[in-house]
Amino acid sequence: MTTPQFLEALLEDRLAAGEDVAPSAAFAAAALDRDDAARERAAADPQGFWADQAAELLEWTRPWDTVLDDSRAPHYRWFAGGGINASTNALDRHVAAGNGARVAYHWEGEEGERRDVTYSELLDSTERLANVLRGRGIGEGDVVGIYLPMVPEVAVAMLACARIGAIHNVVFGGFSVESVCERMDVSNAKALITSAGARRKGKAIPTKQALDPLLEQLPSIETVIVVPTAGKATVETPMKEGRDLAYAEVLAAAEPHCDPAPTTSESPLFILYSSGSTAKPKGILHGTGGYLTGVAWTFRHTFDLKDDDVYFCTADVGWVTGHSYMVYGPLLAGATSVMYEGAPDYPHKGIWWELVERHGATIFYTAPTAIRACMKWGAEIVAQHDRSTLRLLGTVGEPINPKAWHWYSEVVGSGQCPVVDTWWQTETGHVMVTTLPGVDNARPGSCGKPLPGVSVAVVNEDGSPAEAGQHGLLTITQPWPGMLQTLYGDDERYVETYFKQFGAATYVVGDFARMDEDGYLWVIGRADDVIKVSGHRLSTAEVESALVSHHEVAEAAVVGMDDEDTGQAIVAFVTLEGLYETDGADRETLSAELREHVATRIGKLARPKAIYYTPDLPKTRSGKIMRRILRNLVEGKDLGDTSTLRDPTIVDEIAAQVKR
Ligand code: WTA
């Protein structure tokens, strides 16, 4: 099977990287997993394996009737009939066990504020907020939006929803207010929990004020709860009588005890909108019992969690990594985490290492893009802080090039820490493929082997297994507990996207990959039109649709380009309404305007890095835009077959532009 050329080139560099890296003898000797027993056990009886984890790691209010009901495949029901509540598992049971004074989050704000939030405090706020939501008529199955910066209240908001059986729908703080409202609209959200403002590198953005005019057009939102902005910055916060509530006030006035809703294993826990192949984001819906089981087990075993660990994950809670490994995973384990509000280079480029030193962080989890940025800033910056407490490092979100892997291992980890490269997706809910840090050698550039209870295969276009070392489509061949339940409000698209190609028993991931002779997986990149900018998932169609919504744009094609810093960068090809006979200065002004337009429609992360203006786009005779050609063009590769184009000369014209 053929993979796009630009992906091949990426992989070659990684394959050339060389040798395996074994965990140190000391790490392996003390590790949670010291041999492959879990993999063997799970291979023999995957359902039994997951059932044991569910029973051991979680508290159930009612035992399940069936571990896995597959009678309605591809809709799988994990722990069907079981009673379980996510918030009591994350909070109440730790407090009841006498661990209420344990710190859940060492939070630090951009302006140097520090707050330690204990499990007791988190539970108290969660119960109160849950009562406030209930008082506003919100209950099981209702959708509540959350649009907050990285503050502890984001965890409170999620857990308060879980407590009363409401479905949280968190939107990443980097998305624009227009995106937020679109996601509230399509999910028919009844309430929105947001902040007065958001701080970003010393500036405060008046979030609530910007949301207000759009909220007027969303009649389903009957309640808006406003968390104050932390720090010195004051932002104007108009409040609408009857709809808007001030977080601190309503919490203080609320009843302190809140009985959890009798949620079940299958109660939907959250929706997370994520990009797919079309302009319309997919509402990935996760349930409770299976999701929590997968997250609880993988959090412990991927990170080799010990009682005295201090865990630091730099992800934003608005992405799935934040959901699974900043909120649910750590809290289910009763772990202590570091949560940082600010950007990695604010107030200075060594802030992460300063936080590691101050809190004695032992586990650090970030994205390859961030590692590459730190590489650029220099090892000296890392070296200024004591990182001797670190004992394990992790990465997620995109392939990591071996150079960055080794730098991470040597500079950040001083050669002492295993590095786990974790492969998973919003859809999978939890880590699926990685190295078990005390058992497996790491192979830089490969993310490792399927975890126990996870079964993957690389297949050819016709579904036959690809030979070892050969490229193909990555599939998951047996249900796993954290799998999405469906796409919210679009079940047809769920079946079509993931299970149409090879049937109800085979989940199609959407990645190209290859498996080597030792069973190590090498993920090459997306097989669809999803691009990863700094590990953030975006669809080319979304950006195209934002561009064409600008009055001067007639057509747009967007491709991802290999980028040293951000992994991939967005390049746009635009044709304009009418003739475009202007000079360079005008184009620059227009480009700036278009970039701003995309920022407003989607968010700053989606702004194209480069925009080219062309009289037409390369299209087939039936009018389909051939992005492959554009991609090869920007990558400086051989263009491939252009004979199917309606007007092959257009390619030369575009090529001349790109060259310029
Ligand atoms: C990619 C992020 C290589 C992959 C948790 C996947 C990776 C998509 C890795 C999901 C990794 C994630 N190595 N590629 N370790 N982790 N990916 O939904 O293409 O934002 O399909 O979930 O990111 O992105 P998502």
XYZ file of C-alpha atoms and ligand atoms in Angstrom:
685
model
C 0.000 0.000 0.000
C 1.315 3.441 -0.774
C 1.613 6.201 1.754
C 2.037 9.860 0.860
C 5.608 10.704 0.058
C 5.970 13.367 2.666
C 5.083 10.865 5.365
C 7.615 8.358 4.060
C 10.403 10.897 4.376
C 9.474 11.571 7.970
C 9.651 7.921 8.821
C 12.991 7.299 7.141
C 14.626 9.723 9.486
C 13.097 7.882 12.406
C 14.010 4.423 11.211
C 17.606 5.487 10.808
C 17.772 6.312 14.475
C 19.200 3.117 15.786
C 19.296 1.421 19.065
C 16.862 0.487 21.753
C 17.101 2.142 25.120
C 16.576 -0.080 28.152
C 15.270 1.204 31.487
C 17.950 1.391 34.163
C 18.293 -1.690 36.349
C 17.219 0.353 39.360
C 14.055 1.557 37.633
C 13.168 -1.906 36.361
C 13.707 -3.500 39.761
C 11.286 -1.132 41.475
C 8.730 -0.906 38.666
C 5.060 -1.718 39.014
C 5.339 -4.083 36.044
C 8.564 -6.065 36.071
C 7.620 -8.687 33.539
C 5.100 -9.238 30.787
C 2.588 -11.031 33.021
C -0.156 -8.449 32.444
C 0.182 -8.738 28.653
C 0.088 -12.515 28.825
C -2.866 -12.566 31.159
C -4.754 -10.060 28.999
C -3.938 -11.873 25.766
C -5.436 -15.069 27.181
C -8.572 -13.360 28.476
C -8.930 -9.673 27.626
C -12.368 -9.267 29.156
C -11.304 -11.003 32.348
C -8.274 -8.755 32.520
C -10.319 -5.570 32.200
C -12.961 -6.849 34.608
C -10.263 -7.416 37.240
C -8.989 -3.864 36.761
C -12.500 -2.419 36.975
C -13.135 -4.252 40.228
C -9.773 -3.426 41.746
C -9.358 0.210 40.756
C -12.909 1.542 40.998
C -15.813 1.617 43.396
C -19.121 0.355 42.024
C -22.544 0.984 43.506
C -23.938 -2.032 41.679
C -22.073 -4.932 40.080
C -22.256 -5.207 36.297
C -24.256 -7.957 34.621
C -21.973 -8.381 31.618
C -18.336 -7.387 31.176
C -18.785 -6.700 27.488
C -22.074 -6.788 25.675
C -21.316 -6.841 21.961
C -24.781 -7.801 20.800
C -25.211 -4.387 19.198
C -21.756 -4.021 17.655
C -20.212 -1.639 16.715
C -21.896 -0.234 19.794
C -20.135 -1.970 22.631
C -21.369 -1.824 26.210
C -18.668 -2.235 28.807
C -19.686 -3.362 32.299
C -23.316 -3.230 31.263
C -25.688 -2.882 34.176
C -22.971 -1.680 36.562
C -23.599 1.317 38.806
C -20.768 3.857 39.116
C -20.269 7.580 39.591
C -17.122 9.287 38.291
C -16.991 12.064 40.884
C -17.251 9.786 43.922
C -14.496 7.616 42.468
C -12.306 10.642 41.895
C -12.956 12.340 45.221
C -15.202 10.870 47.935
C -13.417 7.575 48.318
C -10.038 9.247 48.891
C -11.516 11.550 51.501
C -13.323 8.618 53.135
C -10.027 6.710 53.241
C -8.472 9.527 55.271
C -6.601 11.186 52.407
C -8.619 14.399 52.314
C -5.612 16.531 53.231
C -3.625 15.192 50.309
C -2.885 17.773 47.615
C -4.712 17.051 44.375
C -3.243 20.024 42.517
C -0.288 22.241 43.178
C -1.610 25.071 41.042
C 0.491 27.978 39.859
C -0.817 31.008 38.027
C 0.861 33.101 35.401
C 1.653 35.901 37.802
C 3.278 33.541 40.281
C 0.194 32.840 42.423
C 0.314 29.501 44.202
C -2.548 27.435 45.494
C -2.559 23.911 46.833
C -5.956 22.297 46.413
C -6.566 19.228 48.572
C -8.914 16.357 47.866
C -11.250 17.619 50.628
C -11.383 21.079 49.131
C -11.959 19.713 45.675
C -14.809 17.556 46.960
C -16.383 20.454 48.842
C -16.364 22.755 45.802
C -17.585 19.948 43.554
C -20.559 19.142 45.777
C -21.508 22.794 46.044
C -21.261 23.456 42.344
C -23.199 20.255 41.644
C -25.975 21.588 43.878
C -25.956 24.915 42.064
C -26.326 23.146 38.715
C -29.082 20.919 40.077
C -30.850 23.993 41.417
C -30.880 25.327 37.867
C -32.712 22.272 36.632
C -29.705 20.453 35.230
C -29.625 16.692 35.634
C -28.761 13.386 34.031
C -28.083 13.581 30.309
C -28.032 17.396 30.117
C -25.027 18.976 28.436
C -22.945 21.597 30.250
C -20.255 23.566 28.415
C -16.967 24.426 30.075
C -14.648 27.105 28.692
C -12.011 27.907 31.256
C -8.301 28.563 31.546
C -6.058 26.106 33.385
C -7.372 26.726 36.878
C -8.485 24.154 39.465
C -12.093 25.215 38.866
C -11.963 23.394 35.554
C -11.655 20.083 37.427
C -14.398 21.165 39.826
C -16.674 21.981 36.904
C -16.093 18.626 35.205
C -16.588 16.642 38.406
C -19.692 18.597 39.391
C -21.256 17.608 36.080
C -20.221 13.992 36.594
C -21.735 14.032 40.069
C -25.209 14.857 38.820
C -24.961 12.810 35.636
C -24.673 15.832 33.348
C -22.402 15.518 30.309
C -19.524 17.965 30.235
C -18.431 19.516 26.985
C -15.097 21.250 27.513
C -13.808 23.576 24.828
C -10.082 24.315 24.675
C -9.287 27.850 25.885
C -7.363 28.500 22.663
C -10.498 28.140 20.562
C -12.361 31.309 19.688
C -15.665 32.300 21.278
C -17.340 31.550 17.938
C -16.099 27.970 18.119
C -17.324 27.705 21.688
C -20.804 28.831 20.782
C -20.943 26.538 17.763
C -20.087 23.610 20.029
C -22.692 24.680 22.573
C -25.265 25.001 19.847
C -24.716 21.586 18.266
C -24.701 19.864 21.651
C -27.752 21.798 22.838
C -25.949 22.799 26.040
C -28.114 24.036 28.906
C -25.374 25.816 30.823
C -21.907 27.211 30.302
C -19.208 27.516 32.935
C -16.669 30.081 31.864
C -14.402 32.772 33.250
C -14.555 36.520 33.362
C -11.292 36.605 31.471
C -8.296 34.551 30.494
C -4.698 35.521 31.028
C -2.170 34.849 28.350
C 1.419 36.007 28.717
C 0.606 39.009 30.847
C -2.508 40.108 28.986
C -6.075 39.509 30.092
C -8.702 38.744 27.482
C -12.295 39.554 28.503
C -13.787 36.156 27.697
C -17.246 36.613 29.144
C -17.724 39.961 27.450
C -16.738 38.466 24.103
C -19.126 35.548 24.600
C -22.129 37.647 25.540
C -23.394 38.774 22.124
C -23.111 35.194 20.830
C -24.848 33.709 23.855
C -27.863 35.837 23.020
C -28.337 33.621 19.981
C -28.214 30.439 22.035
C -31.559 30.102 23.783
C -30.674 26.636 25.116
C -28.095 28.175 27.476
C -30.185 29.098 30.485
C -27.331 29.391 32.954
C -23.876 30.918 32.741
C -21.546 30.526 35.696
C -18.655 32.966 35.738
C -15.396 32.091 37.464
C -13.384 35.210 38.339
C -10.093 35.784 36.527
C -7.100 35.055 38.693
C -4.445 37.638 39.376
C -4.157 41.370 39.173
C -5.892 41.893 35.880
C -9.442 43.086 36.150
C -11.790 42.563 33.269
C -15.169 44.038 32.693
C -17.795 41.344 33.379
C -21.340 42.299 32.549
C -23.837 39.934 34.181
C -27.248 39.136 32.787
C -29.943 38.988 35.415
C -31.540 35.585 35.725
C -28.969 33.823 33.566
C -25.501 34.675 34.861
C -24.197 33.586 38.250
C -20.964 34.548 39.986
C -19.090 31.339 40.842
C -17.735 32.332 44.255
C -21.054 33.751 45.435
C -23.213 30.832 44.424
C -20.749 28.312 45.827
C -20.646 30.055 49.187
C -24.434 30.028 49.349
C -24.861 26.444 48.152
C -25.682 23.381 50.250
C -22.408 21.626 51.070
C -23.613 18.064 50.576
C -24.713 16.664 47.258
C -25.887 13.098 46.744
C -24.379 11.721 43.569
C -26.750 10.766 40.778
C -27.251 7.017 40.332
C -25.229 6.960 37.131
C -24.360 3.695 35.428
C -21.411 2.374 33.542
C -23.018 3.527 30.332
C -24.027 7.021 31.426
C -22.345 9.465 29.059
C -19.591 11.307 30.915
C -18.377 13.827 28.388
C -18.375 15.059 24.819
C -15.174 16.364 23.369
C -15.420 17.942 19.940
C -12.510 16.975 17.773
C -11.564 17.414 14.160
C -12.343 14.856 11.514
C -12.279 14.789 7.743
C -15.038 17.333 7.270
C -15.517 20.897 8.434
C -17.989 19.762 11.067
C -16.218 18.737 14.289
C -17.049 15.316 15.681
C -18.662 15.176 19.122
C -16.750 12.267 20.571
C -18.864 10.815 23.356
C -17.395 8.819 26.216
C -19.220 6.757 28.807
C -18.376 6.164 32.449
C -17.446 2.639 33.580
C -15.314 1.527 30.656
C -13.636 4.894 30.224
C -12.719 5.162 33.898
C -11.378 1.600 33.946
C -9.125 2.213 30.952
C -7.927 5.560 32.247
C -7.294 4.306 35.784
C -5.243 1.314 34.662
C -3.231 3.093 31.979
C -2.465 6.061 34.242
C -0.925 3.779 36.856
C 0.936 1.462 34.543
C 2.108 3.826 31.809
C 3.548 6.181 34.386
C 4.549 3.468 36.875
C 2.685 5.381 39.556
C 3.895 5.186 43.157
C 2.299 6.625 46.265
C 4.715 9.517 46.658
C 4.857 10.569 43.017
C 4.296 14.162 41.980
C 2.933 14.164 38.469
C 3.220 17.090 36.069
C 1.305 17.060 32.786
C 1.541 20.171 30.639
C -1.518 19.438 28.495
C -4.482 21.748 28.460
C -7.613 20.295 29.935
C -9.450 21.282 26.753
C -7.851 18.327 24.954
C -8.348 14.671 25.703
C -4.953 14.418 27.386
C -6.172 16.943 29.930
C -9.379 14.994 30.502
C -7.776 11.593 30.926
C -4.403 12.437 32.409
C -4.879 15.711 34.271
C -8.309 15.116 35.716
C -9.678 11.578 35.712
C -6.488 9.480 35.728
C -4.641 11.301 38.516
C -7.755 11.852 40.631
C -8.907 8.238 40.375
C -5.467 7.259 41.620
C -5.535 9.846 44.420
C -2.332 11.292 42.984
C -0.790 14.734 43.422
C -0.386 16.796 40.252
C 1.158 20.085 39.242
C -1.148 22.328 37.214
C 0.303 25.378 35.497
C -1.896 28.093 34.064
C 0.598 29.798 31.806
C 2.461 29.283 28.561
C 5.712 27.265 28.578
C 7.776 30.414 27.963
C 6.017 32.707 30.385
C 7.185 34.398 32.564
C 10.404 32.752 31.360
C 11.516 29.794 29.256
C 12.574 27.753 32.249
C 9.227 27.908 34.067
C 8.457 24.176 33.681
C 11.804 23.189 35.190
C 11.342 25.737 37.953
C 8.010 24.040 38.729
C 9.606 20.588 38.622
C 12.187 21.757 41.143
C 9.751 23.564 43.443
C 7.268 20.725 43.662
C 9.707 17.857 43.333
C 7.916 16.491 40.271
C 8.761 12.858 39.561
C 6.778 12.239 36.364
C 6.610 14.683 33.461
C 4.287 14.348 30.450
C 4.301 16.679 27.455
C 4.095 16.878 23.641
C 6.938 16.500 21.128
C 6.353 20.047 19.883
C 7.043 21.384 23.348
C 10.213 19.331 23.552
C 11.405 20.732 20.239
C 10.722 24.265 21.485
C 12.760 23.585 24.624
C 15.577 22.219 22.451
C 15.626 25.487 20.589
C 15.723 27.522 23.756
C 18.752 25.533 24.847
C 19.855 22.951 27.352
C 21.306 25.696 29.597
C 17.799 26.822 30.461
C 16.840 23.341 31.616
C 20.098 22.921 33.507
C 19.398 25.968 35.673
C 16.907 23.961 37.710
C 17.283 20.843 39.784
C 15.408 18.006 38.126
C 16.886 15.163 40.120
C 13.433 14.141 41.385
C 12.294 13.186 37.873
C 12.119 9.436 37.282
C 9.867 9.051 34.240
C 9.120 11.127 31.136
C 6.286 10.813 28.651
C 5.194 12.242 25.309
C 1.890 12.291 23.475
C 0.048 13.682 20.507
C 2.302 13.279 17.481
C 5.274 11.235 16.385
C 8.485 12.210 18.109
C 11.655 12.379 16.055
C 14.578 10.486 17.617
C 16.643 13.639 17.944
C 14.024 15.208 20.186
C 13.550 11.896 21.992
C 17.248 11.672 22.893
C 17.428 15.320 23.873
C 14.431 14.839 26.166
C 15.968 11.738 27.676
C 19.468 13.160 28.099
C 18.872 16.818 28.891
C 15.582 16.810 30.778
C 15.909 13.312 32.218
C 19.704 13.387 32.686
C 19.758 9.927 31.118
C 18.052 8.528 34.226
C 14.408 8.332 33.166
C 12.604 5.960 30.836
C 10.685 7.882 28.165
C 7.237 6.555 27.268
C 5.905 7.617 23.868
C 2.162 7.161 24.283
C -0.035 6.648 21.237
C -3.764 7.158 21.569
C -6.638 9.367 20.401
C -9.579 11.352 21.667
C -11.655 8.409 20.475
C -9.671 5.762 22.342
C -9.998 7.654 25.636
C -6.733 6.363 27.033
C -3.246 5.254 26.053
C -3.315 2.222 23.751
C 0.246 1.743 22.577
C 3.412 2.551 24.480
C 6.275 0.884 26.293
C 5.642 -0.475 29.767
C 8.470 1.481 31.361
C 9.945 -1.241 33.565
C 9.513 -4.037 31.031
C 10.003 -2.867 27.465
C 12.996 -1.237 25.898
C 12.157 2.039 24.242
C 12.811 2.312 20.527
C 13.068 6.056 19.820
C 10.710 7.055 17.028
C 8.377 4.115 17.632
C 5.654 4.435 20.247
C 6.096 0.838 21.434
C 3.731 -2.088 21.761
C 0.020 -2.426 22.408
C -0.739 -2.291 26.122
C -2.254 -5.340 27.842
C -5.849 -5.822 26.768
C -5.302 -3.837 23.562
C -5.095 -5.457 20.183
C -4.019 -3.585 17.054
C -3.221 -4.592 13.496
C -1.763 -2.843 10.482
C -3.728 -3.847 7.419
C -3.785 -3.318 3.676
C -6.557 -1.496 1.875
C -8.436 -4.806 1.457
C -8.216 -5.614 5.157
C -5.548 -8.286 4.846
C -2.742 -8.008 7.390
C 0.271 -6.019 6.231
C 3.551 -7.836 6.531
C 5.927 -6.818 9.290
C 7.706 -3.637 8.261
C 5.112 -2.778 5.612
C 2.932 0.307 5.733
C -0.772 0.073 6.119
C -3.790 1.364 7.933
C -3.791 1.114 11.678
C -6.797 -0.702 13.137
C -7.883 -1.831 16.580
C -9.175 -5.362 16.424
C -10.945 -5.861 19.697
C -13.118 -3.577 21.813
C -11.304 -1.729 24.599
C -12.879 -0.191 27.669
C -12.269 3.499 26.948
C -13.638 3.419 23.419
C -16.008 6.185 22.410
C -19.711 5.337 22.628
C -20.695 7.229 19.505
C -20.503 10.670 17.919
C -22.946 12.844 19.779
C -26.040 13.473 17.708
C -24.569 11.700 14.686
C -24.502 7.976 15.225
C -24.445 7.318 11.500
C -21.167 9.160 11.176
C -19.791 7.042 14.037
C -20.461 3.799 12.187
C -19.365 5.246 8.879
C -16.107 6.784 10.107
C -14.790 3.981 12.250
C -16.494 0.728 11.283
C -17.630 0.905 7.697
C -14.391 -0.067 6.021
C -13.738 -3.400 7.727
C -16.931 -4.155 9.640
C -18.169 -3.857 13.200
C -15.271 -5.738 14.779
C -12.489 -3.543 13.396
C -12.026 0.063 14.443
C -10.303 2.140 11.775
C -7.944 4.579 13.462
C -7.234 6.981 10.615
C -3.447 6.685 10.945
C -0.857 5.174 8.647
C 1.536 2.941 10.513
C 3.844 -0.003 10.287
C 4.595 -2.725 12.786
C 8.154 -4.004 12.901
C 9.272 -7.591 13.444
C 9.335 -7.169 17.214
C 5.797 -5.844 17.348
C 6.804 -2.200 17.792
C 4.437 0.249 16.160
C 5.681 3.141 14.038
C 2.923 5.666 13.514
C 3.635 7.625 10.380
C 0.809 10.133 10.339
C -2.827 10.625 9.549
C -4.445 8.833 6.656
C -7.224 11.419 6.484
C -7.359 15.185 6.273
C -6.554 15.779 9.896
C -3.425 17.777 10.617
C -1.553 18.103 13.855
C -0.212 21.550 14.619
C 1.816 21.469 17.819
C -0.040 18.273 18.650
C -3.384 20.065 18.282
C -5.812 18.288 16.053
C -7.330 20.295 13.206
C -9.005 19.370 9.960
C -8.039 20.891 6.648
C -11.748 21.193 5.848
C -12.396 23.273 8.974
C -9.702 25.769 8.040
C -10.864 25.823 4.429
C -14.395 26.518 5.494
C -13.212 29.370 7.726
C -11.241 30.842 4.823
C -14.077 30.704 2.317
C -16.376 32.408 4.791
C -14.301 35.544 4.152
C -15.998 37.719 1.534
C -12.957 37.965 -0.745
C -12.266 34.242 -0.879
C -13.814 32.064 -3.573
C -12.049 28.788 -2.887
C -9.415 27.465 -0.561
C -7.355 24.325 -0.166
C -5.393 23.660 2.981
C -2.616 21.152 3.493
C -0.298 20.254 6.323
C 3.396 20.773 5.801
C 6.258 19.188 7.689
C 7.459 21.792 10.186
C 10.538 21.702 12.334
C 8.875 23.392 15.280
C 5.224 22.503 15.253
C 5.416 19.043 13.644
C 3.043 20.169 10.945
C 2.106 23.660 9.834
C -0.914 24.865 7.872
C -0.425 26.082 4.318
C -3.377 27.580 2.456
C -3.966 28.017 -1.256
C -6.597 30.605 -1.953
C -8.441 31.802 -5.027
C -10.195 35.118 -4.726
C -13.548 36.443 -5.840
C -13.057 38.290 -9.111
C -9.697 39.037 -10.606
C -6.823 39.582 -8.318
C -4.373 41.993 -9.863
C -2.795 43.635 -6.898
C 0.720 44.112 -5.710
C 2.618 42.395 -2.924
C 1.732 44.915 -0.237
C -1.977 44.386 -0.779
C -1.516 40.682 -0.564
C 0.281 40.993 2.703
C -2.558 43.034 4.117
C -5.061 40.504 2.877
C -3.039 37.607 4.278
C -2.962 39.258 7.675
C -6.712 39.770 7.443
C -7.320 36.157 6.465
C -5.168 34.862 9.278
C -7.109 37.014 11.710
C -10.365 35.809 10.189
C -9.386 32.185 10.801
C -8.373 33.068 14.367
C -11.822 34.523 14.984
C -13.663 31.633 13.418
C -11.651 28.782 14.922
C -8.824 30.019 17.114
C -5.282 31.285 16.803
C -3.905 27.762 16.556
C -5.574 27.339 13.160
C -3.962 30.364 11.474
C -2.181 29.355 8.256
C 1.570 29.767 8.397
C 1.682 30.574 4.671
C -0.998 31.684 2.201
C -0.585 31.437 -1.566
C -2.935 33.123 -4.038
C -3.638 31.223 -7.191
C -6.020 31.725 -10.120
C -7.341 28.191 -9.662
C -6.705 25.052 -7.643
C -5.512 21.721 -9.021
C -8.727 19.786 -9.606
C -9.733 16.541 -11.194
C -12.171 16.631 -14.071
C -14.960 16.021 -11.614
C -13.874 19.073 -9.641
C -12.236 17.391 -6.650
C -9.284 19.327 -5.272
C -6.118 17.239 -5.350
C -4.477 18.111 -2.073
C -1.810 15.469 -2.609
C -0.293 17.602 -5.359
C -0.307 20.702 -3.217
C 1.263 18.783 -0.359
C 4.062 17.459 -2.529
C 4.541 20.957 -3.873
C 5.084 22.604 -0.513
C 7.310 19.747 0.594
C 9.417 20.167 -2.539
C 8.690 16.577 -3.578
C 8.005 15.014 -6.913
C 4.429 15.971 -7.783
C 3.357 12.519 -8.836
C 0.744 11.867 -11.477
C -0.862 15.112 -12.663
C -2.502 13.657 -15.762
C -5.925 13.405 -14.160
C -6.026 17.166 -13.617
C -8.524 19.256 -15.531
C -5.862 21.916 -16.100
C -2.334 20.622 -15.475
C -0.780 24.034 -16.262
C -2.184 25.433 -13.057
C 0.353 23.406 -11.125
C 3.246 25.224 -12.766
C 1.739 28.527 -11.855
C 1.318 27.524 -8.239
C 4.814 26.041 -8.164
C 6.259 29.340 -9.363
C 4.462 31.130 -6.522
C 5.620 28.706 -3.895
C 9.179 29.057 -5.149
C 8.953 32.809 -4.908
C -1.569 11.254 16.644
C -4.188 12.850 21.284
C 2.398 9.346 16.917
C -2.195 10.159 15.800
C -4.000 11.963 22.523
C -3.595 10.044 16.383
C 0.416 10.173 17.718
C -3.917 11.475 16.727
C 0.806 9.869 19.043
C -4.922 11.612 17.832
C 2.094 9.284 19.248
C -1.186 10.728 19.074
N 2.846 9.045 18.150
N 1.215 9.911 16.672
N 2.550 9.001 20.454
N -0.215 10.223 19.852
N -0.815 10.718 17.785
O -7.301 12.860 19.215
O -2.244 10.597 14.466
O -5.747 14.819 19.618
O -4.537 9.507 15.491
O -5.392 12.583 20.698
O -2.648 12.031 17.124
O -5.028 12.939 18.234
P -5.939 13.370 19.446
